[in-house]
PDB file of C-alpha atoms and ligand atoms in Angstrom:
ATOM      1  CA  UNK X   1     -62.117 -84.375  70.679  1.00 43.00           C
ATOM      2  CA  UNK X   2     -65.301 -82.742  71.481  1.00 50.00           C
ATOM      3  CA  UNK X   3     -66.062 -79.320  69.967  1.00 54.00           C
ATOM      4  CA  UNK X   4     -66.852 -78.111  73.337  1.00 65.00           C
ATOM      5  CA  UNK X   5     -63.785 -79.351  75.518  1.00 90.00           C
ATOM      6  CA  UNK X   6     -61.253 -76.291  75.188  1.00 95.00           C
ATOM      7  CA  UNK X   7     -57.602 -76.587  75.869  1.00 96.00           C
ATOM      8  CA  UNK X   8     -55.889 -74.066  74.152  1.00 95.00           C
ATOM      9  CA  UNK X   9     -56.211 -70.177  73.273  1.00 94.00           C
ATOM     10  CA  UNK X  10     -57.259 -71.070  69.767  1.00 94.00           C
ATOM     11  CA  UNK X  11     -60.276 -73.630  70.861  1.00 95.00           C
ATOM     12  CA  UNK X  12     -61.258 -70.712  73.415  1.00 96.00           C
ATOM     13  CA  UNK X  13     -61.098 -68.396  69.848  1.00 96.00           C
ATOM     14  CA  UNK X  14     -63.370 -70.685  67.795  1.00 96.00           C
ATOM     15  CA  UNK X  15     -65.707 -71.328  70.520  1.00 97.00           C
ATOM     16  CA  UNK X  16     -66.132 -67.307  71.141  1.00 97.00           C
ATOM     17  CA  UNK X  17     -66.304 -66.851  67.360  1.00 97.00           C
ATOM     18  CA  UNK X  18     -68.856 -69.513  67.216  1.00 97.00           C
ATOM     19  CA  UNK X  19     -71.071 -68.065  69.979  1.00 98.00           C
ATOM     20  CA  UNK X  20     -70.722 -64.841  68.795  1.00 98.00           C
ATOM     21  CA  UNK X  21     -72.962 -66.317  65.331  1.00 98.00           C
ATOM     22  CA  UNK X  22     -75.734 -67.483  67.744  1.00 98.00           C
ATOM     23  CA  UNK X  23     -75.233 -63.738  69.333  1.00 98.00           C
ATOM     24  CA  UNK X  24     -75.647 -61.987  66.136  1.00 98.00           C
ATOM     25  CA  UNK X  25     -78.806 -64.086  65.189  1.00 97.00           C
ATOM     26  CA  UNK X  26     -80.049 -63.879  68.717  1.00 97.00           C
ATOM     27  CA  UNK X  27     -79.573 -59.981  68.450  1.00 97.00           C
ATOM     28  CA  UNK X  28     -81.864 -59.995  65.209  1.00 97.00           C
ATOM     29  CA  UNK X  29     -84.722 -61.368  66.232  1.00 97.00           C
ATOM     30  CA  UNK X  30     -84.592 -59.621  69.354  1.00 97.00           C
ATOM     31  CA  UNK X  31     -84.340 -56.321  66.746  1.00 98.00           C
ATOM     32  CA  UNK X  32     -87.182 -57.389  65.176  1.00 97.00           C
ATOM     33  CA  UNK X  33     -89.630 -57.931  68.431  1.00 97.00           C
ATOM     34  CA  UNK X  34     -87.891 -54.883  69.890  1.00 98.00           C
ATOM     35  CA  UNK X  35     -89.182 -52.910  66.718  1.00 98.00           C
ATOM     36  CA  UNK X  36     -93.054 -54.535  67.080  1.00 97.00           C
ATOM     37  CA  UNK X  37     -92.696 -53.661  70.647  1.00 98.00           C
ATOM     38  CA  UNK X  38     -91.318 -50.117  70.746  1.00 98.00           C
ATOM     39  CA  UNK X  39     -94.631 -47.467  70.471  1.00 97.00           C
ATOM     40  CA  UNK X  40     -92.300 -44.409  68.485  1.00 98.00           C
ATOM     41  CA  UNK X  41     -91.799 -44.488  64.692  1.00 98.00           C
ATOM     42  CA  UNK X  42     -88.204 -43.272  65.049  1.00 97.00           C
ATOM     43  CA  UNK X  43     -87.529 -45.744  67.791  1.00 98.00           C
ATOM     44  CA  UNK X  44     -89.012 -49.251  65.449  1.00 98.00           C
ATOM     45  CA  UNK X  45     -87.103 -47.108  62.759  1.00 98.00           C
ATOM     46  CA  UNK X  46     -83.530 -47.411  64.651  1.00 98.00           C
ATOM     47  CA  UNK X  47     -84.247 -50.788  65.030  1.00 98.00           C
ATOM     48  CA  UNK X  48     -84.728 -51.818  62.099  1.00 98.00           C
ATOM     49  CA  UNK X  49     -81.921 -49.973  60.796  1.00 97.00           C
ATOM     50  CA  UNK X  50     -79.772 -51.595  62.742  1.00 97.00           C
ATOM     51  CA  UNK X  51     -81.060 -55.519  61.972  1.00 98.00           C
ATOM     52  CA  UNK X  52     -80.096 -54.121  58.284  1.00 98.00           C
ATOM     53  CA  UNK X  53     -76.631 -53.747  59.966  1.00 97.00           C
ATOM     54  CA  UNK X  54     -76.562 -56.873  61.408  1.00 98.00           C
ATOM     55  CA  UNK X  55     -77.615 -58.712  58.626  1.00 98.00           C
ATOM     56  CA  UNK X  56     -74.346 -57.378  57.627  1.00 98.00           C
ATOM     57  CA  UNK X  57     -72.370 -58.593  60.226  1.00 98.00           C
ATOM     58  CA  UNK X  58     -73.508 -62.360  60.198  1.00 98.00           C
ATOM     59  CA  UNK X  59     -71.948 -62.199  56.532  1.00 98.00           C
ATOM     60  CA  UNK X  60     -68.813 -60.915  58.360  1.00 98.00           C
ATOM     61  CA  UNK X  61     -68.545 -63.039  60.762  1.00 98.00           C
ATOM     62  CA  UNK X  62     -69.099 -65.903  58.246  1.00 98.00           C
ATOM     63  CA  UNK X  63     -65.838 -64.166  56.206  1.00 98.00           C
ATOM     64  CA  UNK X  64     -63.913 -64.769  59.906  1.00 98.00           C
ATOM     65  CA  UNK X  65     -64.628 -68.270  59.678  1.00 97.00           C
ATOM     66  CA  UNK X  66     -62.968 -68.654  56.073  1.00 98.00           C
ATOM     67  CA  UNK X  67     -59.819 -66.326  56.972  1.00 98.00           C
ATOM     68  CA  UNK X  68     -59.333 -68.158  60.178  1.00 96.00           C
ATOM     69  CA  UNK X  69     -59.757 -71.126  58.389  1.00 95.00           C
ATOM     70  CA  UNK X  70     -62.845 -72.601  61.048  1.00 95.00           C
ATOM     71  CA  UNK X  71     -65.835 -74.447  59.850  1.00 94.00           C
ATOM     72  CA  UNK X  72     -68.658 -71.942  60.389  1.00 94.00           C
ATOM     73  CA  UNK X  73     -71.131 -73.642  62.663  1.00 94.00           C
ATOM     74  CA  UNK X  74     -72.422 -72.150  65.853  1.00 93.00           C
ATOM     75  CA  UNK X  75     -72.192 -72.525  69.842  1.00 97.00           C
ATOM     76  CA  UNK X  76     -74.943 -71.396  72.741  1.00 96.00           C
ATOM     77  CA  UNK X  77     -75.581 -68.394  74.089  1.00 96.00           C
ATOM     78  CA  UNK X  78     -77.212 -68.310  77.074  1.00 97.00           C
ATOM     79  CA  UNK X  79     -76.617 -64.108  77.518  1.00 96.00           C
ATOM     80  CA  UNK X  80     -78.366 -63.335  74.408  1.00 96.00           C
ATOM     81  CA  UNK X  81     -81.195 -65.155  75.089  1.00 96.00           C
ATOM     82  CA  UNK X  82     -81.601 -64.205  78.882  1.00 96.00           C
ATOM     83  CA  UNK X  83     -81.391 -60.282  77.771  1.00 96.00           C
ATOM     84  CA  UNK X  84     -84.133 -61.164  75.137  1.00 95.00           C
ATOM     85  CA  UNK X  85     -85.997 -63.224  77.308  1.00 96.00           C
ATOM     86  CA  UNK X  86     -85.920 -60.404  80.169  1.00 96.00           C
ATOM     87  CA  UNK X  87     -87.503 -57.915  77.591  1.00 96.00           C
ATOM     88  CA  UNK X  88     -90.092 -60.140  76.225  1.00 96.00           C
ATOM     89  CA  UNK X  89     -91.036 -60.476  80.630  1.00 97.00           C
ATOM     90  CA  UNK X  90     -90.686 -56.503  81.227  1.00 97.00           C
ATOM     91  CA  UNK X  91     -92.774 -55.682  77.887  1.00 97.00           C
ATOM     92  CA  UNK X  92     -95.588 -58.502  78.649  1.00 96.00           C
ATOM     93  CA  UNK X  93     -96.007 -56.454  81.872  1.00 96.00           C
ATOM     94  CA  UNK X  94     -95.979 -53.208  81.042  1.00 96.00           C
ATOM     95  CA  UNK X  95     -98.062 -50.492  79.824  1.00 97.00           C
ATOM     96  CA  UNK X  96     -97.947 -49.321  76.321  1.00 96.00           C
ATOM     97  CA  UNK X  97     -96.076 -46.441  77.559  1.00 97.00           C
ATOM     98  CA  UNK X  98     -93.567 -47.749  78.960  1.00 98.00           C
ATOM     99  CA  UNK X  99     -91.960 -49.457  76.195  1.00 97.00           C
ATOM    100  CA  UNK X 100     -89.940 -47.468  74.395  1.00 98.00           C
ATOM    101  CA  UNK X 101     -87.865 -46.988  77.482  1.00 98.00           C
ATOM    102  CA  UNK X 102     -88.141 -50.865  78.210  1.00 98.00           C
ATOM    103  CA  UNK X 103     -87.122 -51.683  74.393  1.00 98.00           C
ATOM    104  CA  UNK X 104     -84.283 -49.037  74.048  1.00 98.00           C
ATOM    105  CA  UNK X 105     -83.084 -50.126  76.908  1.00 97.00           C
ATOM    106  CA  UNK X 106     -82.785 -53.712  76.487  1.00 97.00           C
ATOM    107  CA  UNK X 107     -81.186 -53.305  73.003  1.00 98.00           C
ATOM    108  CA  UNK X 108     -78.627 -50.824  74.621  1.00 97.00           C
ATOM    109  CA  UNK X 109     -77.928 -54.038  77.080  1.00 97.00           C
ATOM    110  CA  UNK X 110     -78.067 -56.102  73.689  1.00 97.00           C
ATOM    111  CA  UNK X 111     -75.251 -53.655  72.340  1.00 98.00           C
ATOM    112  CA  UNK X 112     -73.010 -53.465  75.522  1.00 98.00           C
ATOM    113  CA  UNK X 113     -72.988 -57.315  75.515  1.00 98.00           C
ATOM    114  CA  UNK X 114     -72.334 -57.429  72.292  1.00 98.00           C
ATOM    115  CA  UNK X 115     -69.009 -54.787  72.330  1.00 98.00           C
ATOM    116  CA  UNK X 116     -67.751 -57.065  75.295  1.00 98.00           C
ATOM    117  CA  UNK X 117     -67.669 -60.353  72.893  1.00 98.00           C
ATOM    118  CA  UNK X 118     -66.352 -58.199  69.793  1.00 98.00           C
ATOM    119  CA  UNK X 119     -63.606 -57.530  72.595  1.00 98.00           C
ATOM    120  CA  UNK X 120     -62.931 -60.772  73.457  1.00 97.00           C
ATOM    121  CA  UNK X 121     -62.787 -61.859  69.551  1.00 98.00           C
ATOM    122  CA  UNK X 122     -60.187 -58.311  68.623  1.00 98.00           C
ATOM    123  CA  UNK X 123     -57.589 -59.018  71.282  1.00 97.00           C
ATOM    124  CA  UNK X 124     -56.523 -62.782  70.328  1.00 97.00           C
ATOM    125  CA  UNK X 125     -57.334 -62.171  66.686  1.00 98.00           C
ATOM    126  CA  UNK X 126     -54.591 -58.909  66.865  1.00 97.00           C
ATOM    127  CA  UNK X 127     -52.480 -61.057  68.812  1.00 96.00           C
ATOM    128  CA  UNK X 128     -52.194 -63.564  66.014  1.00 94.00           C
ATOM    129  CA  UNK X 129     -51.408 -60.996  63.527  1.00 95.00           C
ATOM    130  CA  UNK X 130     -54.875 -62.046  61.304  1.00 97.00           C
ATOM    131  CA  UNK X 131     -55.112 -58.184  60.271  1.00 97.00           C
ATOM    132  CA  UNK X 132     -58.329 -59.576  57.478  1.00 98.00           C
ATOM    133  CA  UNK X 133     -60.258 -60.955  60.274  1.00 98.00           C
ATOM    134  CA  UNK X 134     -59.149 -58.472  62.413  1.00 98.00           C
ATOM    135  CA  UNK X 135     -60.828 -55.764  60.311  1.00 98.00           C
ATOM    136  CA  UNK X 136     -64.095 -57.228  59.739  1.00 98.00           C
ATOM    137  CA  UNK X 137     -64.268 -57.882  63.684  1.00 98.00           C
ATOM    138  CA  UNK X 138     -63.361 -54.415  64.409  1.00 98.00           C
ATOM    139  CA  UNK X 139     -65.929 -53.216  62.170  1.00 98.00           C
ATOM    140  CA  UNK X 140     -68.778 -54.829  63.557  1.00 98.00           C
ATOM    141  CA  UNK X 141     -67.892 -54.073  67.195  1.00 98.00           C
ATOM    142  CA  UNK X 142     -67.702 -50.485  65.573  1.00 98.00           C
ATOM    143  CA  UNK X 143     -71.405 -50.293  64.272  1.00 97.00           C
ATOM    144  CA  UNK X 144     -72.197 -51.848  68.031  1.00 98.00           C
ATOM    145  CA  UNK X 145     -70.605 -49.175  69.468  1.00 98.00           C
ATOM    146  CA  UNK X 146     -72.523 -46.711  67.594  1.00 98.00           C
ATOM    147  CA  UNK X 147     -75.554 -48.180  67.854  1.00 98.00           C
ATOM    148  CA  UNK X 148     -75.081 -47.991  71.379  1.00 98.00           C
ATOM    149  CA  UNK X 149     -74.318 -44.357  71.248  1.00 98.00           C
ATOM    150  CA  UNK X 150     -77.678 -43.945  69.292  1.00 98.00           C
ATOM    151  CA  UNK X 151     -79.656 -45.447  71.564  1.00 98.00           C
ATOM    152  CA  UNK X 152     -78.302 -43.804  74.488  1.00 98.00           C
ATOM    153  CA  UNK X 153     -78.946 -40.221  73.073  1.00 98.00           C
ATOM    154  CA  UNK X 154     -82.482 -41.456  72.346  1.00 98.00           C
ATOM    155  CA  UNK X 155     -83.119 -42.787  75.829  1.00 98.00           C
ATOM    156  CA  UNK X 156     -82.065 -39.814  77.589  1.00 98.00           C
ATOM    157  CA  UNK X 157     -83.904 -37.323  75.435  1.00 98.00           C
ATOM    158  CA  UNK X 158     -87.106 -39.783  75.926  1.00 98.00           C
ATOM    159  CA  UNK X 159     -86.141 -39.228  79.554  1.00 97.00           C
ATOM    160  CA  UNK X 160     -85.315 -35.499  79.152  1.00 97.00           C
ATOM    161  CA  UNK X 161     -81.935 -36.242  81.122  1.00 97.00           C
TER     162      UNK X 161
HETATM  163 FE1  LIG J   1     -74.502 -57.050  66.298  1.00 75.45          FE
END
């Protein structure tokens, strides 16, 4: 059967988990061109901090795989790239200035994403009872949610909201 004809809840699973790899590599590169874009030491510093955290959570996901018993491998996708690919358009047209707002931003969209797939991984992983995975899941959406929470607080004080 093809890898990418789904019929049950645990092809749906191994897809997700599989697209969630390509999300986590997707999300550090994009770290890395957000932290050459942004203009504020702090603001390349949070970046880079959290590619170190991500790093991390490729291994994790790779541990899923082995609990879950699915041959790591990878799947598109397409959200990743269209947030990155939106950034890379808004900093190409901007001025200097403008991008630590434009790079903050589109990581915080990076980060949102990103808590919505952890989501999608935690609720069919709990419902199978596979409290290993579960954890490792639960702590990367965890540092996502964080991160988001970082780079809210630093967007609104660059905004002074
Ligand atoms: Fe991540």
């Amino acid at each position: 059967m093809s890898q990418n004809h789904l019929e049950t809840p645990e092809d749906l699973l191994r897809f997700k988990l599989r697209v969630a790899m390509t999300m986590e590599e997707d999300s550090l590169a994009a770290l890395g061109e957000l932290a050459e874009a942004a203009q504020t030491a702090d603001i390349k510093k949070l970046f880079r901090h959290h590619a170190d955290e991500t790093r991390e959570q490729i291994e994790n996901l790779k541990k899923v795989f082995q609990l879950l018993e699915v041959p790591e491998s990878s799947a598109p996708s397409p959200a990743t790239k269209g947030i990155s690919k939106h950034a890379e358009s808004l900093i190409q047209r901007s001025a200097p200035e403008l991008r630590d707002q434009i790079t903050l931003s589109a990581a915080l969209g990076n980060e949102h994403y990103e808590m919505a797939a952890y989501e999608g991984l935690i609720l069919p992983v709990t419902a199978m009872g596979a409290t290993d995975a579960l954890k490792l899941l639960q702590d990367n959406c965890d540092q996502e949610i964080h991160t988001s929470e970082e780079l809210s607080t630093r967007l609104r004080e660059l905004l002074g909201v």
